[in-house]
Amino acid sequence: MGSRNGMALHWKILIGLILGVVVGLAINTAWDASTWNSMGIDDPSAWVKGIESEAVNQDPSATAHVARFVRNFNGFIGDLFLRGLRFIAVPIVIFSLIVGASSLNDLSKLSRIGGKTIGIYLATTAVAISVGLLFANIANPGSFVSTETRDSFAAQFKDQADEKIAAAQAPDVWDTVLNIVPKNPFEAIAVGNMLQVVFASLLVGIALTLIKREKATVVIAFFDAMTDVIIKVVEIVLLIAPFAVFALIVEQIAELGLEILGSLAAYSLVVVAGLATMMFVVYPLVLKVFTTVSFGRFFKAISPAQLLGFSSASSSATLPVTMECCEQRLGIKEEVSSFVLPIGATINMDGTALYQGVAAVFIAQLYGLDLTIAQQLTIVLTATLASIGTAGVPGVGMIMLVIVLQSVNIPLEGIAVILGVDRILDMCRTSCNITGDCMVCAVVASSEGAIESPEQVEARLNLPMDEDPREDGRLDR
Ligand code: ASP
C-alpha cells in the first residue's frame, strides 16, 4: 500500500486531508467576502460545493468557466474514488470469505470465531453508548443552548429532519435476524446487502468443505485467485486516495455551517470527547488485555482506513481498505478478517452508538426532560439493536437516532436542532466505528493465533509481491 517506495500512503492521505481542511475553511469563511466578488464570483462556496445555482452555471465570464471546471473536477474525483471502493466492497467479501470459510477444516472453529465476534461487537457497542450517556449526563450540553436557538434550528432544518424521521423503521428482533438470510443471493449481491452477502458466502464456503475435495479444489482456487485480483484493484483505486480525500473534505468543510457549530459547540465537544475516549482509552485497554498488539502498531497499520472513514463518512465504502490494512499491514489472516470486518461494517458502530447516547440526552435536556435510569437502559438496548442490519453509509446514525428517541418518548423535533452539525460528527464517528471493527478483528485474531508478529509483517512487506509467502499458502491454511 504505497509503503515500499516513496511516501507511505497514510501520510499522503493525511496531507490530502489537511490541505482539504485548509482550502475548505478558506472557501467557507470567504462566503460573501469582497475578494471573491471582485474576482467575479458571487458565491464562492457554490463552486466547490457543487450546489446547482443558476447564476453560477450561466455566468459566461472566463473566471466562471475555470471555477466551474474546478468545482466539477473536484466532485468527479471524490465520486470516482467512492465508486471504486463500492465496486470492490461486495466482491472482496464474497471471494475472501468463501476462501476463508472453505479453508476452515472444522465447523466448530467457525462457530467459535462467530460467537466471539458477535459477542465482542455487542459488548463494545453497549460500552460505547454507556460512555456517551455518562459524558452527556455529566457535561449537561443542553444547558448551553437557549430556547430561541433551539427553536430557530428546529424550524430551519425541519424538512430535512422530517425526511430522516420518515426513513426510520423500528427494528424487530425476529425480522432483524431473519433478514440476514437472503431470499435471493444474487439480489443481495446486486443491492449490496452486506450481512446477506456474508451469510451467502459463508454458506457456499462451508458447502465447499462438504463436497468432494477434487471438485472443491477447482472452485476454491478460482475464488482464491479472484481475491488476489480484487486486492490488486484495491491498490489501483488507492492510487487516487490522497486526491480524493482532498476533494471530499473540501466539499464538506466548505459546506459546514461554522456558526451552527459554534452554537452546538458543547454538544459537539461531548461527542468528540466520547469518541476520543473510545479510541484512545477503551480500545488500547482492550488491546492490551487481550492481545500482544501494541497500540502504536495498531494505529499505524489502520490509519489509512481511519482517514478514509473520516473523509467518506462511510464504513461500508471504506471496507476494502479496512480489510487490506488489517491483512497486509497488521498481518491478520484472511480467514478471520474476511469474516469479522464485513460483519463489523454493518453491525458494529461504536461511534454511532456513542453519538446516539449523547444526542438522546442532549435533546432531552433541550426540552427540559429528565431521563430515568430505566429510560437510559432502554436507549442502550434500542441503539444496540438498531445498529444491527443498518449499513455503514453517511447519515444513517441519525435515522437510527429517530428509533432511539421514539423508544423513550423524546420529541423528534430535536433531530432538526442537531442536523446542522451532523455531517462533521458523522465523519468523526465513522472513524471510531472503523477503529472498533479493526480492534475486534485484532482481538479475535490474537485469540485464534491468526496474527503475524511485527517482524513477520515487516519481512513480508519488504519482499517483492510475487515472493509473498501468503500468495501460495492460501489453500493450505
Ligand atoms: N456513517 C456511519 C458509518 O458509516 C454511520 C453513521 O453513524 O451515520 O459508519
Short mmCIF file of C-alpha atoms and ligand atoms in Angstrom, two decimals:
data_model
loop_
_atom_site.label_atom_id
_atom_site.label_comp_id
_atom_site.label_asym_id
_atom_site.label_seq_id
_atom_site.Cartn_x
_atom_site.Cartn_y
_atom_site.Cartn_z
CA MET A 1 0.00 0.00 0.00
CA GLY A 2 2.47 2.53 -1.17
CA SER A 3 4.99 1.94 1.58
CA ARG A 4 7.51 0.01 -0.49
CA ASN A 5 8.59 3.02 -2.41
CA GLY A 6 8.10 6.71 -1.77
CA MET A 7 6.00 8.22 0.95
CA ALA A 8 3.67 5.87 2.85
CA LEU A 9 0.03 6.03 1.84
CA HIS A 10 -1.28 7.23 5.20
CA TRP A 11 0.99 10.29 5.04
CA LYS A 12 -0.22 11.13 1.56
CA ILE A 13 -3.84 10.76 2.69
CA LEU A 14 -3.16 12.87 5.76
CA ILE A 15 -1.64 15.62 3.62
CA GLY A 16 -4.70 15.48 1.31
CA LEU A 17 -6.93 15.74 4.36
CA ILE A 18 -5.11 18.68 5.94
CA LEU A 19 -4.95 20.58 2.64
CA GLY A 20 -8.64 19.83 2.15
CA VAL A 21 -9.49 21.27 5.55
CA VAL A 22 -7.41 24.40 4.92
CA VAL A 23 -8.86 25.07 1.46
CA GLY A 24 -12.37 24.13 2.62
CA LEU A 25 -12.13 26.58 5.52
CA ALA A 26 -10.85 29.28 3.21
CA ILE A 27 -13.86 28.82 0.94
CA ASN A 28 -16.22 28.57 3.87
CA THR A 29 -15.07 31.75 5.56
CA ALA A 30 -14.79 33.58 2.24
CA TRP A 31 -18.54 33.21 1.74
CA ASP A 32 -19.80 36.66 0.68
CA ALA A 33 -16.28 38.10 1.01
CA SER A 34 -15.47 41.01 -1.24
CA THR A 35 -12.25 39.43 -2.59
CA TRP A 36 -14.25 36.70 -4.25
CA ASN A 37 -16.81 39.14 -5.52
CA SER A 38 -14.09 41.26 -7.09
CA MET A 39 -12.95 38.15 -8.99
CA GLY A 40 -16.41 37.92 -10.47
CA ILE A 41 -17.54 35.09 -8.20
CA ASP A 42 -20.59 35.92 -6.14
CA ASP A 43 -20.95 32.77 -4.13
CA PRO A 44 -17.54 31.07 -3.74
CA SER A 45 -18.88 28.10 -1.83
CA ALA A 46 -21.17 27.16 -4.69
CA TRP A 47 -18.23 26.46 -6.97
CA VAL A 48 -16.83 23.76 -4.81
CA LYS A 49 -19.94 22.56 -3.09
CA GLY A 50 -21.45 21.55 -6.40
CA ILE A 51 -24.67 23.30 -5.47
CA GLU A 52 -26.76 23.84 -8.55
CA SER A 53 -27.03 27.56 -8.79
CA GLU A 54 -28.47 29.05 -11.95
CA ALA A 55 -26.41 32.22 -11.63
CA VAL A 56 -23.21 30.21 -11.21
CA ASN A 57 -23.95 27.84 -14.07
CA GLN A 58 -24.87 30.56 -16.54
CA ASP A 59 -22.13 33.05 -15.76
CA PRO A 60 -20.23 33.41 -19.11
CA SER A 61 -17.02 35.01 -17.73
CA ALA A 62 -13.66 33.22 -18.04
CA THR A 63 -13.23 33.06 -14.26
CA ALA A 64 -16.61 31.42 -14.08
CA HIS A 65 -15.56 28.77 -16.61
CA VAL A 66 -12.43 28.00 -14.64
CA ALA A 67 -14.32 27.91 -11.36
CA ARG A 68 -16.99 25.64 -12.87
CA PHE A 69 -14.30 23.31 -14.11
CA VAL A 70 -12.66 23.21 -10.66
CA ARG A 71 -15.97 22.50 -8.98
CA ASN A 72 -16.92 19.72 -11.40
CA PHE A 73 -13.47 18.16 -11.41
CA ASN A 74 -13.41 18.18 -7.61
CA GLY A 75 -16.77 16.43 -7.42
CA PHE A 76 -15.69 14.00 -10.14
CA ILE A 77 -12.54 12.85 -8.30
CA GLY A 78 -14.36 12.33 -4.99
CA ASP A 79 -17.19 10.37 -6.60
CA LEU A 80 -14.84 8.36 -8.80
CA PHE A 81 -12.96 7.18 -5.73
CA LEU A 82 -16.10 6.31 -3.77
CA ARG A 83 -17.45 4.40 -6.75
CA GLY A 84 -14.19 2.48 -6.98
CA LEU A 85 -14.42 1.50 -3.32
CA ARG A 86 -18.07 0.50 -3.59
CA PHE A 87 -17.22 -1.52 -6.70
CA ILE A 88 -14.77 -3.55 -4.64
CA ALA A 89 -16.71 -3.93 -1.37
CA VAL A 90 -19.07 -6.77 -2.34
CA PRO A 91 -16.66 -8.87 -4.45
CA ILE A 92 -13.88 -8.71 -1.86
CA VAL A 93 -16.22 -10.03 0.83
CA ILE A 94 -17.56 -12.82 -1.38
CA PHE A 95 -14.21 -14.04 -2.68
CA SER A 96 -12.22 -13.84 0.51
CA LEU A 97 -14.96 -15.20 2.72
CA ILE A 98 -15.58 -18.22 0.50
CA VAL A 99 -11.86 -19.00 0.55
CA GLY A 100 -11.65 -18.31 4.29
CA ALA A 101 -14.65 -20.47 5.21
CA SER A 102 -13.64 -23.31 2.92
CA SER A 103 -10.15 -23.41 4.44
CA LEU A 104 -11.54 -23.93 7.94
CA ASN A 105 -11.39 -27.60 8.48
CA ASP A 106 -13.90 -27.78 11.24
CA LEU A 107 -17.17 -26.01 11.69
CA SER A 108 -16.65 -25.68 15.42
CA LYS A 109 -13.85 -23.19 14.68
CA LEU A 110 -16.21 -21.12 12.57
CA SER A 111 -18.91 -21.04 15.23
CA ARG A 112 -16.29 -20.19 17.84
CA ILE A 113 -14.98 -17.25 15.80
CA GLY A 114 -18.57 -16.20 15.00
CA GLY A 115 -19.63 -16.32 18.66
CA LYS A 116 -16.62 -14.30 19.80
CA THR A 117 -17.07 -11.74 17.04
CA ILE A 118 -20.75 -11.06 17.68
CA GLY A 119 -20.27 -11.13 21.47
CA ILE A 120 -17.41 -8.61 21.46
CA TYR A 121 -19.18 -6.39 18.95
CA LEU A 122 -22.32 -6.20 21.07
CA ALA A 123 -20.32 -5.65 24.26
CA THR A 124 -18.23 -2.79 22.81
CA THR A 125 -21.36 -1.17 21.36
CA ALA A 126 -23.02 -1.24 24.78
CA VAL A 127 -19.85 0.22 26.38
CA ALA A 128 -19.82 2.99 23.76
CA ILE A 129 -23.43 4.05 24.38
CA SER A 130 -22.79 3.99 28.11
CA VAL A 131 -19.74 6.27 27.68
CA GLY A 132 -21.93 8.61 25.60
CA LEU A 133 -24.72 8.64 28.20
CA LEU A 134 -22.25 9.17 31.03
CA PHE A 135 -20.45 12.06 29.33
CA ALA A 136 -23.71 13.77 28.36
CA ASN A 137 -25.14 13.44 31.86
CA ILE A 138 -22.01 14.91 33.39
CA ALA A 139 -21.35 17.71 30.90
CA ASN A 140 -25.01 18.70 30.51
CA PRO A 141 -24.56 20.15 26.97
CA GLY A 142 -28.26 21.04 26.72
CA SER A 143 -27.79 23.85 29.22
CA PHE A 144 -25.56 25.73 26.73
CA VAL A 145 -28.30 26.23 24.13
CA SER A 146 -31.03 28.84 24.57
CA THR A 147 -34.67 28.08 23.80
CA GLU A 148 -34.54 30.63 20.92
CA THR A 149 -31.56 28.90 19.29
CA ARG A 150 -33.28 25.55 19.74
CA ASP A 151 -36.49 26.75 18.10
CA SER A 152 -34.72 28.55 15.28
CA PHE A 153 -32.69 25.40 14.36
CA ALA A 154 -35.82 23.26 14.73
CA ALA A 155 -37.59 25.47 12.18
CA GLN A 156 -34.58 25.83 9.85
CA PHE A 157 -33.92 22.08 9.46
CA LYS A 158 -37.49 20.84 9.77
CA ASP A 159 -37.80 19.47 6.22
CA GLN A 160 -34.53 17.53 6.32
CA ALA A 161 -35.43 16.19 9.76
CA ASP A 162 -38.84 15.05 8.51
CA GLU A 163 -37.11 13.03 5.77
CA LYS A 164 -34.96 11.24 8.37
CA ILE A 165 -37.97 10.59 10.57
CA ALA A 166 -39.89 9.10 7.65
CA ALA A 167 -36.96 6.82 6.78
CA ALA A 168 -36.74 5.30 10.27
CA GLN A 169 -38.32 1.94 10.98
CA ALA A 170 -38.36 0.40 14.43
CA PRO A 171 -36.39 -2.87 14.43
CA ASP A 172 -37.99 -6.17 15.34
CA VAL A 173 -35.65 -8.81 16.77
CA TRP A 174 -37.15 -11.65 14.71
CA ASP A 175 -37.09 -9.66 11.47
CA THR A 176 -33.57 -8.42 12.16
CA VAL A 177 -32.28 -11.98 12.46
CA LEU A 178 -34.44 -13.33 9.62
CA ASN A 179 -33.23 -10.58 7.29
CA ILE A 180 -29.71 -11.96 7.49
CA VAL A 181 -30.84 -14.84 5.25
CA PRO A 182 -31.27 -13.64 1.66
CA LYS A 183 -34.28 -14.76 -0.34
CA ASN A 184 -32.16 -14.44 -3.42
CA PRO A 185 -28.36 -14.29 -3.04
CA PHE A 186 -27.97 -12.52 -6.37
CA GLU A 187 -30.32 -9.77 -5.25
CA ALA A 188 -28.31 -9.43 -2.03
CA ILE A 189 -25.16 -9.03 -4.13
CA ALA A 190 -26.82 -6.60 -6.52
CA VAL A 191 -28.13 -4.30 -3.79
CA GLY A 192 -25.01 -4.74 -1.64
CA ASN A 193 -26.78 -6.05 1.48
CA MET A 194 -23.61 -6.89 3.36
CA LEU A 195 -24.96 -9.16 6.08
CA GLN A 196 -26.82 -11.23 3.49
CA VAL A 197 -23.71 -11.37 1.30
CA VAL A 198 -21.69 -12.57 4.31
CA PHE A 199 -24.29 -15.22 5.07
CA ALA A 200 -24.45 -16.49 1.46
CA SER A 201 -20.65 -16.57 1.11
CA LEU A 202 -20.25 -18.44 4.38
CA LEU A 203 -22.81 -21.00 3.30
CA VAL A 204 -21.03 -21.57 -0.02
CA GLY A 205 -17.66 -21.78 1.78
CA ILE A 206 -18.98 -24.35 4.24
CA ALA A 207 -20.67 -26.36 1.48
CA LEU A 208 -17.34 -26.45 -0.36
CA THR A 209 -15.79 -28.28 2.60
CA LEU A 210 -18.57 -30.85 2.43
CA ILE A 211 -18.36 -31.82 -1.25
CA LYS A 212 -15.68 -33.99 -2.91
CA ARG A 213 -12.22 -32.47 -2.50
CA GLU A 214 -11.28 -32.74 -6.22
CA LYS A 215 -14.32 -30.72 -7.21
CA ALA A 216 -13.96 -28.21 -4.38
CA THR A 217 -10.28 -27.52 -5.11
CA VAL A 218 -11.01 -26.04 -8.54
CA VAL A 219 -13.66 -23.69 -7.19
CA ILE A 220 -11.55 -22.62 -4.21
CA ALA A 221 -8.57 -21.98 -6.50
CA PHE A 222 -10.79 -19.72 -8.62
CA PHE A 223 -12.02 -17.66 -5.68
CA ASP A 224 -8.52 -17.54 -4.26
CA ALA A 225 -7.14 -16.08 -7.49
CA MET A 226 -10.07 -13.66 -7.64
CA THR A 227 -9.24 -12.48 -4.11
CA ASP A 228 -5.77 -11.55 -5.35
CA VAL A 229 -7.27 -9.80 -8.35
CA ILE A 230 -9.54 -7.73 -6.12
CA ILE A 231 -6.67 -6.83 -3.79
CA LYS A 232 -4.81 -5.53 -6.85
CA VAL A 233 -7.89 -3.49 -7.76
CA VAL A 234 -7.90 -2.02 -4.23
CA GLU A 235 -4.30 -0.94 -4.75
CA ILE A 236 -5.17 0.66 -8.08
CA VAL A 237 -8.15 2.53 -6.61
CA LEU A 238 -6.00 3.69 -3.70
CA LEU A 239 -3.67 5.49 -6.11
CA ILE A 240 -6.13 8.37 -6.20
CA ALA A 241 -6.95 8.23 -2.48
CA PRO A 242 -4.95 11.31 -1.40
CA PHE A 243 -6.54 13.46 -4.14
CA ALA A 244 -9.98 12.06 -3.48
CA VAL A 245 -9.68 12.71 0.24
CA PHE A 246 -8.80 16.30 -0.55
CA ALA A 247 -11.82 16.59 -2.87
CA LEU A 248 -14.25 15.04 -0.40
CA ILE A 249 -13.05 17.12 2.53
CA VAL A 250 -13.03 20.45 0.67
CA GLU A 251 -16.65 19.87 -0.25
CA GLN A 252 -17.69 19.04 3.31
CA ILE A 253 -15.76 21.78 5.06
CA ALA A 254 -16.90 24.39 2.52
CA GLU A 255 -20.47 23.41 3.33
CA LEU A 256 -20.04 23.23 7.09
CA GLY A 257 -22.16 25.73 8.97
CA LEU A 258 -19.50 27.25 11.21
CA GLU A 259 -21.98 29.40 13.11
CA ILE A 260 -24.14 26.39 13.81
CA LEU A 261 -21.07 24.51 15.01
CA GLY A 262 -20.45 27.40 17.44
CA SER A 263 -23.97 27.23 18.89
CA LEU A 264 -23.77 23.48 19.28
CA ALA A 265 -20.14 23.51 20.45
CA ALA A 266 -20.82 21.93 23.85
CA TYR A 267 -22.82 19.08 22.30
CA SER A 268 -20.24 18.52 19.54
CA LEU A 269 -17.38 18.57 22.05
CA VAL A 270 -19.07 15.97 24.25
CA VAL A 271 -19.49 13.68 21.22
CA VAL A 272 -15.87 14.17 20.14
CA ALA A 273 -14.56 13.68 23.71
CA GLY A 274 -16.54 10.44 23.97
CA LEU A 275 -15.22 9.18 20.63
CA ALA A 276 -11.66 10.08 21.66
CA THR A 277 -12.16 8.17 24.92
CA MET A 278 -13.20 5.07 22.96
CA MET A 279 -10.31 5.36 20.51
CA PHE A 280 -7.54 6.34 22.91
CA VAL A 281 -8.59 4.78 26.22
CA VAL A 282 -11.07 1.91 25.79
CA TYR A 283 -9.59 0.29 22.66
CA PRO A 284 -5.94 0.48 23.83
CA LEU A 285 -7.03 -1.11 27.12
CA VAL A 286 -8.83 -3.94 25.37
CA LEU A 287 -5.86 -4.46 23.04
CA LYS A 288 -3.50 -4.55 25.99
CA VAL A 289 -5.56 -7.07 27.93
CA PHE A 290 -6.46 -9.42 25.08
CA THR A 291 -3.67 -9.13 22.51
CA THR A 292 0.06 -8.65 22.13
CA VAL A 293 -0.51 -5.89 19.57
CA SER A 294 0.80 -2.53 20.77
CA PHE A 295 -1.50 0.41 20.19
CA GLY A 296 1.22 2.21 18.20
CA ARG A 297 1.49 -0.68 15.77
CA PHE A 298 -2.28 -0.96 15.57
CA PHE A 299 -2.81 2.73 14.90
CA LYS A 300 -0.07 2.90 12.28
CA ALA A 301 -1.44 -0.12 10.43
CA ILE A 302 -5.05 1.03 10.24
CA SER A 303 -4.52 4.79 9.79
CA PRO A 304 -5.36 4.79 6.04
CA ALA A 305 -8.73 3.21 6.86
CA GLN A 306 -9.39 5.69 9.68
CA LEU A 307 -8.57 8.65 7.46
CA LEU A 308 -10.70 7.36 4.60
CA GLY A 309 -13.54 6.65 7.00
CA PHE A 310 -13.31 10.23 8.20
CA SER A 311 -13.34 11.63 4.66
CA SER A 312 -16.09 9.43 3.25
CA ALA A 313 -18.27 9.06 6.39
CA SER A 314 -19.00 5.51 5.28
CA SER A 315 -17.64 2.38 6.92
CA SER A 316 -19.09 0.26 4.10
CA ALA A 317 -17.27 2.20 1.40
CA THR A 318 -14.07 2.02 3.45
CA LEU A 319 -14.36 -1.75 3.97
CA PRO A 320 -11.95 -2.80 1.18
CA VAL A 321 -9.27 -0.54 2.67
CA THR A 322 -10.02 -1.70 6.22
CA MET A 323 -9.55 -5.30 5.06
CA GLU A 324 -6.35 -4.50 3.24
CA CYS A 325 -4.96 -2.66 6.31
CA CYS A 326 -5.80 -5.48 8.71
CA GLU A 327 -4.48 -8.22 6.41
CA GLN A 328 -1.41 -6.65 4.88
CA ARG A 329 -0.29 -4.10 7.46
CA LEU A 330 -1.42 -5.70 10.70
CA GLY A 331 -0.83 -9.27 9.48
CA ILE A 332 -4.23 -10.71 10.36
CA LYS A 333 -5.11 -13.90 8.49
CA GLU A 334 -7.78 -13.60 5.86
CA GLU A 335 -9.91 -16.36 7.41
CA VAL A 336 -10.51 -14.05 10.39
CA SER A 337 -10.52 -10.61 8.75
CA SER A 338 -12.79 -11.60 5.86
CA PHE A 339 -15.36 -12.71 8.39
CA VAL A 340 -15.00 -10.21 11.22
CA LEU A 341 -14.66 -6.96 9.21
CA PRO A 342 -17.66 -7.15 6.82
CA ILE A 343 -19.88 -8.07 9.76
CA GLY A 344 -18.38 -5.19 11.74
CA ALA A 345 -19.01 -2.69 8.94
CA THR A 346 -22.71 -3.48 9.31
CA ILE A 347 -23.40 -4.36 12.93
CA ASN A 348 -20.62 -2.71 14.88
CA MET A 349 -20.95 1.02 15.14
CA ASP A 350 -19.44 2.09 18.42
CA GLY A 351 -19.02 5.71 17.38
CA THR A 352 -22.60 5.90 16.12
CA ALA A 353 -23.92 4.28 19.30
CA LEU A 354 -21.98 6.71 21.46
CA TYR A 355 -23.26 9.66 19.46
CA GLN A 356 -26.83 8.40 19.87
CA GLY A 357 -26.38 8.26 23.64
CA VAL A 358 -25.12 11.85 23.73
CA ALA A 359 -27.72 13.11 21.25
CA ALA A 360 -30.63 11.50 23.13
CA VAL A 361 -29.62 13.05 26.45
CA PHE A 362 -28.84 16.39 24.78
CA ILE A 363 -32.24 16.60 23.08
CA ALA A 364 -33.99 15.54 26.28
CA GLN A 365 -32.14 18.34 28.10
CA LEU A 366 -33.15 20.85 25.40
CA TYR A 367 -36.78 20.02 26.02
CA GLY A 368 -36.40 20.02 29.79
CA LEU A 369 -36.89 16.26 30.22
CA ASP A 370 -35.06 14.15 32.79
CA LEU A 371 -34.25 10.63 31.64
CA THR A 372 -34.62 7.92 34.28
CA ILE A 373 -32.11 5.08 34.61
CA ALA A 374 -34.70 2.73 33.07
CA GLN A 375 -35.07 5.06 30.06
CA GLN A 376 -31.28 5.24 29.66
CA LEU A 377 -31.11 1.43 29.70
CA THR A 378 -33.83 1.37 27.04
CA ILE A 379 -31.60 3.66 24.98
CA VAL A 380 -28.67 1.22 25.35
CA LEU A 381 -30.80 -1.70 24.19
CA THR A 382 -32.57 0.10 21.36
CA ALA A 383 -29.39 1.67 19.98
CA THR A 384 -27.56 -1.69 20.05
CA LEU A 385 -30.40 -3.41 18.24
CA ALA A 386 -30.89 -0.57 15.77
CA SER A 387 -27.25 -0.75 14.74
CA ILE A 388 -27.57 -4.37 13.57
CA GLY A 389 -28.52 -4.64 9.95
CA THR A 390 -28.00 -0.94 9.18
CA ALA A 391 -25.37 -0.44 6.51
CA GLY A 392 -22.48 1.92 7.29
CA VAL A 393 -23.34 4.79 4.98
CA PRO A 394 -23.31 8.55 5.60
CA GLY A 395 -26.00 9.86 7.89
CA VAL A 396 -27.54 6.53 8.83
CA GLY A 397 -26.79 7.12 12.53
CA MET A 398 -29.30 9.94 12.56
CA ILE A 399 -32.04 7.72 11.15
CA MET A 400 -31.29 5.19 13.89
CA LEU A 401 -31.47 8.05 16.39
CA VAL A 402 -35.13 8.55 15.46
CA ILE A 403 -35.84 5.00 16.67
CA VAL A 404 -33.90 5.60 19.87
CA LEU A 405 -35.76 8.83 20.61
CA GLN A 406 -39.10 7.19 19.90
CA SER A 407 -38.32 4.38 22.35
CA VAL A 408 -38.15 6.82 25.26
CA ASN A 409 -40.62 9.45 24.01
CA ILE A 410 -38.14 12.27 23.42
CA PRO A 411 -39.56 14.91 20.99
CA LEU A 412 -38.45 14.13 17.43
CA GLU A 413 -38.16 17.85 16.62
CA GLY A 414 -34.82 17.58 18.40
CA ILE A 415 -33.43 15.86 15.29
CA ALA A 416 -33.74 19.15 13.40
CA VAL A 417 -31.79 21.00 16.10
CA ILE A 418 -28.67 18.83 15.72
CA LEU A 419 -28.88 18.26 11.96
CA GLY A 420 -26.64 21.20 11.10
CA VAL A 421 -23.58 19.56 12.68
CA ASP A 422 -24.41 16.01 11.75
CA ARG A 423 -22.01 15.61 8.85
CA ILE A 424 -18.87 16.59 10.73
CA LEU A 425 -19.84 14.37 13.66
CA ASP A 426 -20.67 11.59 11.18
CA MET A 427 -17.10 11.80 9.87
CA CYS A 428 -15.70 11.53 13.40
CA ARG A 429 -17.95 8.67 14.45
CA THR A 430 -17.26 6.70 11.25
CA SER A 431 -13.53 6.82 12.05
CA CYS A 432 -14.32 5.44 15.51
CA ASN A 433 -16.62 2.76 14.01
CA ILE A 434 -13.79 1.56 11.78
CA THR A 435 -11.24 1.61 14.61
CA GLY A 436 -13.65 -0.51 16.68
CA ASP A 437 -14.03 -3.05 13.86
CA CYS A 438 -10.25 -3.36 13.50
CA MET A 439 -9.78 -3.66 17.26
CA VAL A 440 -12.27 -6.54 17.49
CA CYS A 441 -10.61 -8.16 14.47
CA ALA A 442 -7.23 -7.97 16.24
CA VAL A 443 -8.68 -9.45 19.45
CA VAL A 444 -10.36 -12.36 17.64
CA ALA A 445 -7.24 -12.99 15.51
CA SER A 446 -4.97 -12.97 18.57
CA SER A 447 -7.18 -15.42 20.39
CA GLU A 448 -7.02 -17.73 17.35
CA GLY A 449 -3.27 -17.31 16.83
CA ALA A 450 -4.11 -15.81 13.43
CA ILE A 451 -1.95 -12.66 13.52
CA GLU A 452 1.66 -12.20 12.44
CA SER A 453 4.34 -10.67 14.65
CA PRO A 454 5.61 -7.16 13.70
CA GLU A 455 8.82 -8.78 12.37
CA GLN A 456 6.86 -11.13 10.10
CA VAL A 457 4.79 -8.22 8.75
CA GLU A 458 7.94 -6.17 8.19
CA ALA A 459 9.69 -9.02 6.39
CA ARG A 460 6.68 -9.70 4.19
CA LEU A 461 6.16 -6.05 3.26
CA ASN A 462 9.78 -5.80 2.20
CA LEU A 463 9.52 -8.77 -0.16
CA PRO A 464 8.70 -8.26 -3.81
CA MET A 465 4.99 -9.00 -4.35
CA ASP A 466 5.47 -12.33 -6.16
CA GLU A 467 7.57 -13.67 -3.32
CA ASP A 468 4.91 -13.00 -0.73
CA PRO A 469 4.69 -16.30 1.16
CA ARG A 470 0.99 -15.77 1.73
CA GLU A 471 0.37 -15.76 -2.03
CA ASP A 472 0.85 -19.52 -2.35
CA GLY A 473 -0.14 -20.86 1.00
CA ARG A 474 -3.77 -19.75 0.90
CA LEU A 475 -5.35 -23.09 0.01
CA ASP A 476 -3.34 -24.91 2.64
CA ARG A 477 -4.10 -22.67 5.56
N1 ASP B 1 -21.63 6.96 8.69
C1 ASP B 1 -21.50 5.96 9.72
C2 ASP B 1 -20.76 4.76 9.19
O1 ASP B 1 -20.72 4.55 8.01
C3 ASP B 1 -22.80 5.57 10.28
C4 ASP B 1 -23.42 6.77 10.97
O2 ASP B 1 -23.14 6.98 12.14
O3 ASP B 1 -24.16 7.53 10.33
O4 ASP B 1 -20.19 4.00 9.94
#
